[in-house]
Amino acid sequence: MSADAPLFTYCLRLADSALVLGHRLSEWTAYAPTLEEDIAIANLALDLIGQARLFYDYAGKIEGQGRDEDALAYLRDDRDYMNLLLVEQPNGDFAVTMMRQFLYAAFAVPYLAALTRSKDETLAAIAAKAEKEMAYHLRHAGEWVIRLGDGTEESHARAQAALDDLAIYIDEFFEVDAVEQSLIDAGIAPDPASVRSAFEATLAHVLGEATLARPAVRTGQSGGRKGLHTEHLGHLLAEMQVLHRAHPGANW
Amino acid sequence: MTAVAALPGDAALFRARAAISAVADPEIPVLTLGDLGVIRGVAVAGDGVVEVTITPTYSGCPAMKVMELDLQLALAKAGFADARIKTVLAPAWTTDWLSAEGREKLRAYGIAPPVGKAAQGSSSRRALFGEEQAPACPLCGSGQTTKISEFGSTACKAQWRCKTCLEPFDAFKCI
């Protein structure tokens, strides 16, 4: 393993989570409940895919094997993807999509804020842009979680069901393996434990306003960082990658 | 035209700056890239090549590639065929960099310029459902406006509606 291998892996993880969530959101385009929401979700997707491009571009440079953002996004299989399991979960109904977005953003905002203090200048610069964007995502999704949770009987039931289904993926945000520990020690990656209290405070506030109850989770589900995914990622990648793989090197 | 290579550095810079001064934002064509704050510098690099430094507005802004091409084209027309466009991410772009002239051009075009300064707390930082300062209607000037959606036709804009003249309008997000 070269000295840069952990950094390459770490960049890919950040990129994969942003890309997979961005792709999931893009599946709503032309299907969202209202035109304004359709445009909003497409904008959220665009932000995330933009962030993924920056992380992939940097990962490719660190690796130095000539792989560009397209090669990294389109020519790796599900076992090579290292995104968080939360982001690959299907869109479900609108409540599931907004709950997933809220949980991710509630973590991403403080985490990226911490990453802006990274000793790696490029990561710090990408984080500074991404953090501003994710603050918008957090408010948009947070307001929807409150509207749905504190809304009608049906919207409340759906929001609660979404939270019940997705809560098992929260603990994975805070997992640290040897790759990440070496970067934390080097001052390059933030320790996710350092943002747990900010995350918990956001959840407590929003879920409280939304009159939603956080389910007790005994054991969180994890494995995304090792390439062990739920069944849903393979399907997502198949759709996302088919064109690029069917027409290698195609351009317009 | 004097061959560019023969120009002393300052004259080359002057000509390069003039060449790109009119390059417009592809999605908001009343704004130049200078007005928008996307151009961070014009310099003659060590190898004698003119280098224009730009920064993206949003990470996913699809207009960046077009901006690069438009700059390259304008520079090539002015004799800088080998000019380079360099992208930097830090410091992160902010609407605080919109020029006063750019803000006025936006308003005249029908887009409300950003309200407030991001450095003093961007609108994305306010509390959930928290009040935000409403932009004045760029069409009739009324201060009675209401937000339709935080997101609009491009990443940098939100949708608002005027309660006086009833027209919907785009407003630049303060970020």
Tab-separated table of C-alpha atoms in Angstrom:
chain	number	residue	atom	x	y	z
A	1	MET	CA	0.000	0.000	0.000
A	2	SER	CA	1.468	3.346	-0.964
A	3	ALA	CA	1.365	6.240	1.458
A	4	ASP	CA	-1.485	7.807	-0.502
A	5	ALA	CA	-3.683	4.698	-0.533
A	6	PRO	CA	-5.734	5.661	2.554
A	7	LEU	CA	-6.326	9.147	1.142
A	8	PHE	CA	-7.445	7.685	-2.193
A	9	THR	CA	-9.863	5.330	-0.421
A	10	TYR	CA	-11.186	8.131	1.762
A	11	CYS	CA	-11.833	10.398	-1.244
A	12	LEU	CA	-13.655	7.588	-3.002
A	13	ARG	CA	-15.870	7.022	0.029
A	14	LEU	CA	-16.871	10.677	0.132
A	15	ALA	CA	-17.422	10.688	-3.622
A	16	ASP	CA	-19.426	7.457	-3.669
A	17	SER	CA	-21.863	8.615	-0.989
A	18	ALA	CA	-22.429	11.920	-2.787
A	19	LEU	CA	-22.852	10.285	-6.189
A	20	VAL	CA	-25.191	7.506	-5.084
A	21	LEU	CA	-27.426	9.917	-3.166
A	22	GLY	CA	-27.346	12.369	-6.069
A	23	HIS	CA	-28.332	9.615	-8.484
A	24	ARG	CA	-31.140	8.452	-6.213
A	25	LEU	CA	-32.524	11.990	-6.045
A	26	SER	CA	-32.277	12.380	-9.807
A	27	GLU	CA	-34.701	9.447	-10.123
A	28	TRP	CA	-37.407	11.862	-8.900
A	29	THR	CA	-36.955	14.195	-11.844
A	30	ALA	CA	-40.362	14.601	-13.542
A	31	TYR	CA	-42.058	12.497	-10.825
A	32	ALA	CA	-42.008	14.755	-7.767
A	33	PRO	CA	-45.323	15.708	-6.135
A	34	THR	CA	-45.210	19.334	-7.327
A	35	LEU	CA	-43.265	21.226	-9.947
A	36	GLU	CA	-41.441	23.296	-7.307
A	37	GLU	CA	-40.396	20.139	-5.480
A	38	ASP	CA	-39.310	18.532	-8.720
A	39	ILE	CA	-36.995	21.476	-9.370
A	40	ALA	CA	-35.828	21.459	-5.758
A	41	ILE	CA	-34.905	17.763	-5.790
A	42	ALA	CA	-33.126	18.125	-9.139
A	43	ASN	CA	-31.109	20.969	-7.590
A	44	LEU	CA	-30.190	18.823	-4.583
A	45	ALA	CA	-29.109	16.047	-6.953
A	46	LEU	CA	-26.996	18.474	-8.948
A	47	ASP	CA	-25.188	19.723	-5.840
A	48	LEU	CA	-24.344	16.178	-4.765
A	49	ILE	CA	-23.204	15.033	-8.190
A	50	GLY	CA	-21.054	18.176	-8.410
A	51	GLN	CA	-19.494	17.364	-5.035
A	52	ALA	CA	-18.895	13.775	-6.175
A	53	ARG	CA	-17.104	15.012	-9.303
A	54	LEU	CA	-14.734	17.129	-7.235
A	55	PHE	CA	-13.922	14.213	-4.916
A	56	TYR	CA	-13.499	11.744	-7.832
A	57	ASP	CA	-11.296	14.148	-9.721
A	58	TYR	CA	-9.060	14.501	-6.690
A	59	ALA	CA	-9.100	10.733	-6.013
A	60	GLY	CA	-7.965	10.080	-9.598
A	61	LYS	CA	-5.074	12.506	-9.191
A	62	ILE	CA	-3.989	10.893	-5.920
A	63	GLU	CA	-4.105	7.449	-7.474
A	64	GLY	CA	-2.088	8.629	-10.449
A	65	GLN	CA	-3.123	5.755	-12.714
A	66	GLY	CA	-4.918	7.976	-15.204
A	67	ARG	CA	-8.417	7.130	-13.973
A	68	ASP	CA	-10.651	10.171	-14.332
A	69	GLU	CA	-14.022	10.902	-12.700
A	70	ASP	CA	-15.883	8.901	-15.356
A	71	ALA	CA	-13.684	5.833	-14.936
A	72	LEU	CA	-14.175	5.935	-11.179
A	73	ALA	CA	-17.935	6.491	-11.338
A	74	TYR	CA	-18.864	4.233	-14.241
A	75	LEU	CA	-16.324	1.445	-14.295
A	76	ARG	CA	-16.367	0.168	-10.724
A	77	ASP	CA	-18.747	-2.547	-9.523
A	78	ASP	CA	-20.861	-2.549	-6.394
A	79	ARG	CA	-18.192	-4.362	-4.368
A	80	ASP	CA	-15.810	-1.489	-5.141
A	81	TYR	CA	-18.297	1.190	-4.099
A	82	MET	CA	-17.799	2.426	-0.553
A	83	ASN	CA	-20.802	4.691	0.029
A	84	LEU	CA	-22.849	4.728	3.210
A	85	LEU	CA	-25.699	2.218	3.111
A	86	LEU	CA	-28.255	4.916	3.867
A	87	VAL	CA	-27.801	6.707	0.556
A	88	GLU	CA	-28.400	3.665	-1.637
A	89	GLN	CA	-31.807	2.926	-0.075
A	90	PRO	CA	-34.614	3.273	-2.616
A	91	ASN	CA	-36.609	6.483	-2.814
A	92	GLY	CA	-39.773	4.841	-1.473
A	93	ASP	CA	-42.441	7.474	-0.971
A	94	PHE	CA	-41.742	11.181	-0.556
A	95	ALA	CA	-41.400	10.754	3.211
A	96	VAL	CA	-38.626	8.162	2.780
A	97	THR	CA	-36.741	10.410	0.365
A	98	MET	CA	-36.956	13.442	2.646
A	99	MET	CA	-36.088	11.457	5.777
A	100	ARG	CA	-33.037	9.939	4.028
A	101	GLN	CA	-31.978	13.416	2.879
A	102	PHE	CA	-32.496	14.864	6.328
A	103	LEU	CA	-30.437	12.153	8.068
A	104	TYR	CA	-27.591	12.458	5.561
A	105	ALA	CA	-27.535	16.269	5.664
A	106	ALA	CA	-27.754	16.348	9.467
A	107	PHE	CA	-24.484	14.409	9.471
A	108	ALA	CA	-22.878	15.983	6.392
A	109	VAL	CA	-23.189	19.601	7.553
A	110	PRO	CA	-21.131	19.288	10.765
A	111	TYR	CA	-18.829	16.659	9.206
A	112	LEU	CA	-17.972	18.815	6.190
A	113	ALA	CA	-17.565	21.833	8.479
A	114	ALA	CA	-14.941	19.812	10.353
A	115	LEU	CA	-13.361	18.712	7.070
A	116	THR	CA	-12.803	22.373	6.124
A	117	ARG	CA	-10.094	22.304	8.813
A	118	SER	CA	-8.319	19.354	7.152
A	119	LYS	CA	-4.576	19.579	6.630
A	120	ASP	CA	-5.269	18.500	3.057
A	121	GLU	CA	-5.967	21.768	1.245
A	122	THR	CA	-7.978	20.237	-1.588
A	123	LEU	CA	-10.290	18.329	0.727
A	124	ALA	CA	-10.724	21.453	2.843
A	125	ALA	CA	-11.611	23.497	-0.253
A	126	ILE	CA	-14.150	20.965	-1.549
A	127	ALA	CA	-15.664	20.706	1.928
A	128	ALA	CA	-16.055	24.484	2.175
A	129	LYS	CA	-18.177	24.517	-0.980
A	130	ALA	CA	-20.103	21.359	-0.170
A	131	GLU	CA	-20.904	22.424	3.380
A	132	LYS	CA	-22.672	25.585	2.197
A	133	GLU	CA	-24.761	23.517	-0.203
A	134	MET	CA	-25.620	20.856	2.349
A	135	ALA	CA	-26.856	23.548	4.753
A	136	TYR	CA	-29.590	24.246	2.184
A	137	HIS	CA	-30.351	20.526	1.924
A	138	LEU	CA	-30.624	20.224	5.676
A	139	ARG	CA	-33.137	23.020	5.937
A	140	HIS	CA	-35.189	21.877	2.971
A	141	ALA	CA	-35.386	18.249	4.127
A	142	GLY	CA	-35.713	19.234	7.793
A	143	GLU	CA	-38.708	21.433	7.052
A	144	TRP	CA	-40.328	18.612	5.089
A	145	VAL	CA	-39.752	16.131	7.920
A	146	ILE	CA	-41.517	18.548	10.266
A	147	ARG	CA	-44.388	19.227	7.835
A	148	LEU	CA	-44.917	15.528	7.211
A	149	GLY	CA	-44.445	14.379	10.794
A	150	ASP	CA	-46.605	17.127	12.266
A	151	GLY	CA	-49.062	16.979	9.361
A	152	THR	CA	-51.975	14.661	8.735
A	153	GLU	CA	-52.447	11.239	10.248
A	154	GLU	CA	-51.282	9.657	7.010
A	155	SER	CA	-48.219	11.875	6.509
A	156	HIS	CA	-47.252	11.313	10.141
A	157	ALA	CA	-47.549	7.540	9.754
A	158	ARG	CA	-45.446	7.591	6.582
A	159	ALA	CA	-42.753	9.821	8.100
A	160	GLN	CA	-42.588	7.596	11.189
A	161	ALA	CA	-42.348	4.488	8.992
A	162	ALA	CA	-39.535	6.101	7.009
A	163	LEU	CA	-37.608	6.881	10.183
A	164	ASP	CA	-38.223	3.369	11.528
A	165	ASP	CA	-36.797	1.868	8.326
A	166	LEU	CA	-33.784	4.149	7.967
A	167	ALA	CA	-32.657	4.494	11.585
A	168	ILE	CA	-30.545	1.311	11.401
A	169	TYR	CA	-28.174	3.048	8.962
A	170	ILE	CA	-27.302	5.967	11.277
A	171	ASP	CA	-24.544	4.288	13.295
A	172	GLU	CA	-22.532	3.633	10.148
A	173	PHE	CA	-21.905	7.401	9.790
A	174	PHE	CA	-19.755	7.216	12.919
A	175	GLU	CA	-17.742	4.089	12.191
A	176	VAL	CA	-13.988	4.457	11.935
A	177	ASP	CA	-11.760	1.787	10.404
A	178	ALA	CA	-7.961	1.617	10.102
A	179	VAL	CA	-7.969	3.635	6.863
A	180	GLU	CA	-9.866	6.481	8.400
A	181	GLN	CA	-8.060	6.311	11.726
A	182	SER	CA	-4.718	6.891	10.009
A	183	LEU	CA	-6.138	9.991	8.330
A	184	ILE	CA	-7.711	11.222	11.558
A	185	ASP	CA	-4.325	10.855	13.257
A	186	ALA	CA	-2.718	12.815	10.429
A	187	GLY	CA	-5.242	15.660	10.748
A	188	ILE	CA	-6.636	14.990	7.286
A	189	ALA	CA	-10.019	13.463	8.135
A	190	PRO	CA	-12.215	14.640	10.994
A	191	ASP	CA	-13.134	12.167	13.690
A	192	PRO	CA	-16.856	11.543	13.124
A	193	ALA	CA	-17.290	11.142	16.887
A	194	SER	CA	-16.514	14.855	17.168
A	195	VAL	CA	-19.690	15.745	15.257
A	196	ARG	CA	-22.004	13.248	16.946
A	197	SER	CA	-23.377	15.755	19.442
A	198	ALA	CA	-24.196	18.263	16.692
A	199	PHE	CA	-25.917	15.496	14.728
A	200	GLU	CA	-27.883	14.314	17.747
A	201	ALA	CA	-28.960	17.874	18.577
A	202	THR	CA	-30.293	18.400	15.037
A	203	LEU	CA	-32.191	15.126	15.175
A	204	ALA	CA	-33.641	15.802	18.597
A	205	HIS	CA	-34.816	19.258	17.511
A	206	VAL	CA	-36.345	18.289	14.169
A	207	LEU	CA	-37.865	14.984	15.218
A	208	GLY	CA	-39.301	16.707	18.301
A	209	GLU	CA	-40.959	19.399	16.183
A	210	ALA	CA	-42.142	16.676	13.816
A	211	THR	CA	-43.673	14.687	16.712
A	212	LEU	CA	-41.738	11.638	15.504
A	213	ALA	CA	-40.229	9.050	17.823
A	214	ARG	CA	-36.706	7.811	17.204
A	215	PRO	CA	-36.812	4.027	17.271
A	216	ALA	CA	-34.404	2.159	19.498
A	217	VAL	CA	-31.719	0.561	17.338
A	218	ARG	CA	-29.822	-2.231	18.995
A	219	THR	CA	-27.335	-2.949	16.227
A	220	GLY	CA	-26.832	-0.609	13.321
A	221	GLN	CA	-26.365	-1.997	9.834
A	222	SER	CA	-23.013	-1.325	8.229
A	223	GLY	CA	-20.616	-2.594	5.590
A	224	GLY	CA	-20.784	0.081	2.914
A	225	ARG	CA	-17.184	1.156	3.468
A	226	LYS	CA	-16.055	-2.432	2.903
A	227	GLY	CA	-18.094	-2.728	-0.282
A	228	LEU	CA	-20.770	-4.856	1.394
A	229	HIS	CA	-24.035	-3.359	0.255
A	230	THR	CA	-27.757	-3.903	0.404
A	231	GLU	CA	-29.295	-5.450	-2.698
A	232	HIS	CA	-30.320	-2.017	-3.970
A	233	LEU	CA	-26.919	-0.639	-4.989
A	234	GLY	CA	-26.337	-3.141	-7.786
A	235	HIS	CA	-29.585	-2.158	-9.471
A	236	LEU	CA	-28.798	1.525	-9.133
A	237	LEU	CA	-25.323	1.088	-10.631
A	238	ALA	CA	-26.655	-1.056	-13.473
A	239	GLU	CA	-28.939	1.752	-14.551
A	240	MET	CA	-26.391	4.489	-13.963
A	241	GLN	CA	-23.511	2.735	-15.718
A	242	VAL	CA	-25.160	0.927	-18.630
A	243	LEU	CA	-24.762	3.668	-21.213
A	244	HIS	CA	-21.120	4.311	-20.450
A	245	ARG	CA	-20.301	0.600	-20.505
A	246	ALA	CA	-22.280	-0.105	-23.658
A	247	HIS	CA	-20.464	2.656	-25.523
A	248	PRO	CA	-16.947	2.830	-24.079
A	249	GLY	CA	-15.306	6.168	-24.702
A	250	ALA	CA	-18.473	7.673	-26.181
A	251	ASN	CA	-18.549	11.437	-26.137
A	252	TRP	CA	-20.773	14.290	-27.219
B	1	MET	CA	-2.198	43.693	-34.558
B	2	THR	CA	1.076	43.451	-32.681
B	3	ALA	CA	2.063	39.837	-32.177
B	4	VAL	CA	1.129	38.928	-28.656
B	5	ALA	CA	4.500	37.374	-27.939
B	6	ALA	CA	6.093	40.758	-28.604
B	7	LEU	CA	4.005	42.561	-26.012
B	8	PRO	CA	5.552	43.321	-22.664
B	9	GLY	CA	3.816	41.563	-19.756
B	10	ASP	CA	1.677	44.521	-18.680
B	11	ALA	CA	0.363	45.161	-22.169
B	12	ALA	CA	-0.462	41.474	-22.624
B	13	LEU	CA	-2.342	41.479	-19.332
B	14	PHE	CA	-4.200	44.626	-20.292
B	15	ARG	CA	-5.234	43.094	-23.580
B	16	ALA	CA	-6.210	39.771	-21.982
B	17	ARG	CA	-8.325	41.520	-19.352
B	18	ALA	CA	-10.048	43.574	-22.031
B	19	ALA	CA	-10.665	40.438	-24.084
B	20	ILE	CA	-12.503	38.631	-21.299
B	21	SER	CA	-14.250	41.656	-19.803
B	22	ALA	CA	-17.351	41.107	-21.951
B	23	VAL	CA	-17.628	37.319	-21.551
B	24	ALA	CA	-21.088	36.716	-20.137
B	25	ASP	CA	-22.530	34.103	-17.829
B	26	PRO	CA	-24.129	31.498	-20.116
B	27	GLU	CA	-27.265	31.231	-17.993
B	28	ILE	CA	-27.636	34.859	-16.929
B	29	PRO	CA	-26.310	36.661	-20.006
B	30	VAL	CA	-26.696	40.169	-18.549
B	31	LEU	CA	-23.896	39.435	-16.112
B	32	THR	CA	-20.269	39.262	-17.123
B	33	LEU	CA	-18.143	36.626	-15.410
B	34	GLY	CA	-16.387	39.541	-13.732
B	35	ASP	CA	-19.691	40.854	-12.313
B	36	LEU	CA	-20.452	37.385	-10.983
B	37	GLY	CA	-17.132	37.139	-9.163
B	38	VAL	CA	-16.155	33.948	-10.977
B	39	ILE	CA	-12.922	35.389	-12.386
B	40	ARG	CA	-10.373	35.363	-9.590
B	41	GLY	CA	-7.327	36.542	-11.477
B	42	VAL	CA	-5.572	37.143	-14.762
B	43	ALA	CA	-1.820	36.664	-14.849
B	44	VAL	CA	1.092	35.850	-17.107
B	45	ALA	CA	2.415	32.500	-15.897
B	46	GLY	CA	6.103	31.604	-15.663
B	47	ASP	CA	6.103	30.117	-19.144
B	48	GLY	CA	4.747	33.366	-20.629
B	49	VAL	CA	1.235	32.041	-21.142
B	50	VAL	CA	-1.784	34.056	-20.039
B	51	GLU	CA	-3.591	32.252	-17.226
B	52	VAL	CA	-7.124	33.120	-16.126
B	53	THR	CA	-8.191	31.758	-12.749
B	54	ILE	CA	-11.862	31.011	-12.180
B	55	THR	CA	-13.881	29.498	-9.350
B	56	PRO	CA	-17.179	27.613	-9.611
B	57	THR	CA	-20.319	29.092	-8.102
B	58	TYR	CA	-21.915	25.809	-6.966
B	59	SER	CA	-20.095	22.426	-7.034
B	60	GLY	CA	-22.549	21.115	-9.596
B	61	CYS	CA	-22.882	24.253	-11.716
B	62	PRO	CA	-23.267	22.866	-15.258
B	63	ALA	CA	-22.240	26.204	-16.755
B	64	MET	CA	-18.578	25.947	-15.687
B	65	LYS	CA	-17.448	24.106	-18.803
B	66	VAL	CA	-19.184	26.618	-21.058
B	67	MET	CA	-17.616	29.483	-19.118
B	68	GLU	CA	-14.191	27.957	-19.695
B	69	LEU	CA	-14.814	27.545	-23.411
B	70	ASP	CA	-16.182	31.084	-23.752
B	71	LEU	CA	-13.131	32.515	-21.995
B	72	GLN	CA	-10.788	30.429	-24.109
B	73	LEU	CA	-12.527	31.601	-27.274
B	74	ALA	CA	-12.434	35.285	-26.269
B	75	LEU	CA	-8.731	34.981	-25.440
B	76	ALA	CA	-7.971	33.152	-28.693
B	77	LYS	CA	-9.690	35.924	-30.642
B	78	ALA	CA	-7.461	38.459	-28.915
B	79	GLY	CA	-4.361	36.517	-29.926
B	80	PHE	CA	-3.900	34.334	-26.856
B	81	ALA	CA	-4.410	30.976	-28.533
B	82	ASP	CA	-2.515	29.094	-25.842
B	83	ALA	CA	-4.127	30.798	-22.839
B	84	ARG	CA	-4.902	28.569	-19.885
B	85	ILE	CA	-7.990	28.530	-17.677
B	86	LYS	CA	-7.272	27.378	-14.156
B	87	THR	CA	-10.014	26.411	-11.706
B	88	VAL	CA	-9.558	27.004	-7.989
B	89	LEU	CA	-11.979	25.990	-5.233
B	90	ALA	CA	-10.705	28.063	-2.339
B	91	PRO	CA	-11.823	30.470	-1.154
B	92	ALA	CA	-15.338	29.218	-1.893
B	93	TRP	CA	-17.418	31.492	-4.105
B	94	THR	CA	-19.935	33.682	-2.348
B	95	THR	CA	-22.629	36.052	-3.585
B	96	ASP	CA	-20.799	38.727	-1.591
B	97	TRP	CA	-18.488	38.895	-4.623
B	98	LEU	CA	-21.271	40.066	-6.960
B	99	SER	CA	-20.330	43.554	-8.076
B	100	ALA	CA	-22.631	46.513	-7.355
B	101	GLU	CA	-23.000	46.928	-11.088
B	102	GLY	CA	-23.856	43.233	-11.419
B	103	ARG	CA	-26.566	43.554	-8.773
B	104	GLU	CA	-28.139	46.453	-10.653
B	105	LYS	CA	-27.976	44.525	-13.953
B	106	LEU	CA	-29.713	41.561	-12.311
B	107	ARG	CA	-32.528	43.747	-11.007
B	108	ALA	CA	-33.012	45.396	-14.406
B	109	TYR	CA	-33.132	41.918	-15.980
B	110	GLY	CA	-35.907	40.812	-13.608
B	111	ILE	CA	-33.862	38.802	-11.089
B	112	ALA	CA	-33.773	40.029	-7.494
B	113	PRO	CA	-30.144	40.350	-6.363
B	114	PRO	CA	-29.095	38.525	-3.174
B	115	VAL	CA	-30.304	40.147	0.030
B	116	GLY	CA	-27.744	40.637	2.769
B	117	LYS	CA	-24.187	39.398	3.079
B	118	ALA	CA	-23.307	35.712	3.260
B	119	ALA	CA	-20.374	36.588	5.496
B	120	GLN	CA	-22.880	37.793	8.096
B	121	GLY	CA	-24.967	34.632	7.966
B	122	SER	CA	-26.225	33.164	4.705
B	123	SER	CA	-29.940	32.532	4.340
B	124	SER	CA	-29.151	28.808	4.452
B	125	ARG	CA	-28.132	29.243	8.088
B	126	ARG	CA	-31.418	30.526	9.433
B	127	ALA	CA	-33.569	28.332	11.621
B	128	LEU	CA	-36.055	25.899	10.143
B	129	PHE	CA	-39.101	27.853	8.999
B	130	GLY	CA	-37.225	30.931	10.232
B	131	GLU	CA	-38.055	34.265	8.676
B	132	GLU	CA	-35.735	35.431	5.971
B	133	GLN	CA	-35.358	38.892	4.568
B	134	ALA	CA	-37.607	39.109	1.528
B	135	PRO	CA	-36.150	40.480	-1.691
B	136	ALA	CA	-37.938	43.434	-3.265
B	137	CYS	CA	-39.840	42.636	-6.458
B	138	PRO	CA	-37.447	43.417	-9.329
B	139	LEU	CA	-40.415	44.281	-11.557
B	140	CYS	CA	-42.468	46.770	-9.501
B	141	GLY	CA	-40.176	47.396	-6.531
B	142	SER	CA	-42.709	46.286	-3.923
B	143	GLY	CA	-41.346	44.863	-0.686
B	144	GLN	CA	-44.396	42.633	-0.302
B	145	THR	CA	-43.089	39.343	-1.677
B	146	THR	CA	-43.424	35.700	-0.707
B	147	LYS	CA	-41.233	32.686	-1.337
B	148	ILE	CA	-42.537	29.959	-3.654
B	149	SER	CA	-39.532	27.654	-3.424
B	150	GLU	CA	-35.977	27.757	-2.151
B	151	PHE	CA	-34.828	26.278	-5.467
B	152	GLY	CA	-35.210	27.651	-8.955
B	153	SER	CA	-34.205	27.397	-12.576
B	154	THR	CA	-30.488	27.329	-11.723
B	155	ALA	CA	-28.605	26.293	-8.592
B	156	CYS	CA	-28.044	29.929	-7.610
B	157	LYS	CA	-31.666	31.075	-7.605
B	158	ALA	CA	-34.898	30.689	-5.637
B	159	GLN	CA	-38.458	31.360	-6.787
B	160	TRP	CA	-40.463	34.214	-5.280
B	161	ARG	CA	-43.760	35.950	-6.041
B	162	CYS	CA	-44.755	39.587	-5.662
B	163	LYS	CA	-47.931	40.156	-3.647
B	164	THR	CA	-48.394	43.613	-5.182
B	165	CYS	CA	-48.013	43.015	-8.919
B	166	LEU	CA	-48.605	39.247	-8.536
B	167	GLU	CA	-45.713	38.367	-10.857
B	168	PRO	CA	-43.417	35.449	-10.013
B	169	PHE	CA	-39.692	36.183	-10.173
B	170	ASP	CA	-36.287	34.590	-9.633
B	171	ALA	CA	-34.155	35.743	-6.720
B	172	PHE	CA	-30.444	35.098	-6.238
B	173	LYS	CA	-29.791	33.023	-3.137
B	174	CYS	CA	-27.400	34.567	-0.646
B	175	ILE	CA	-24.692	31.968	-0.140
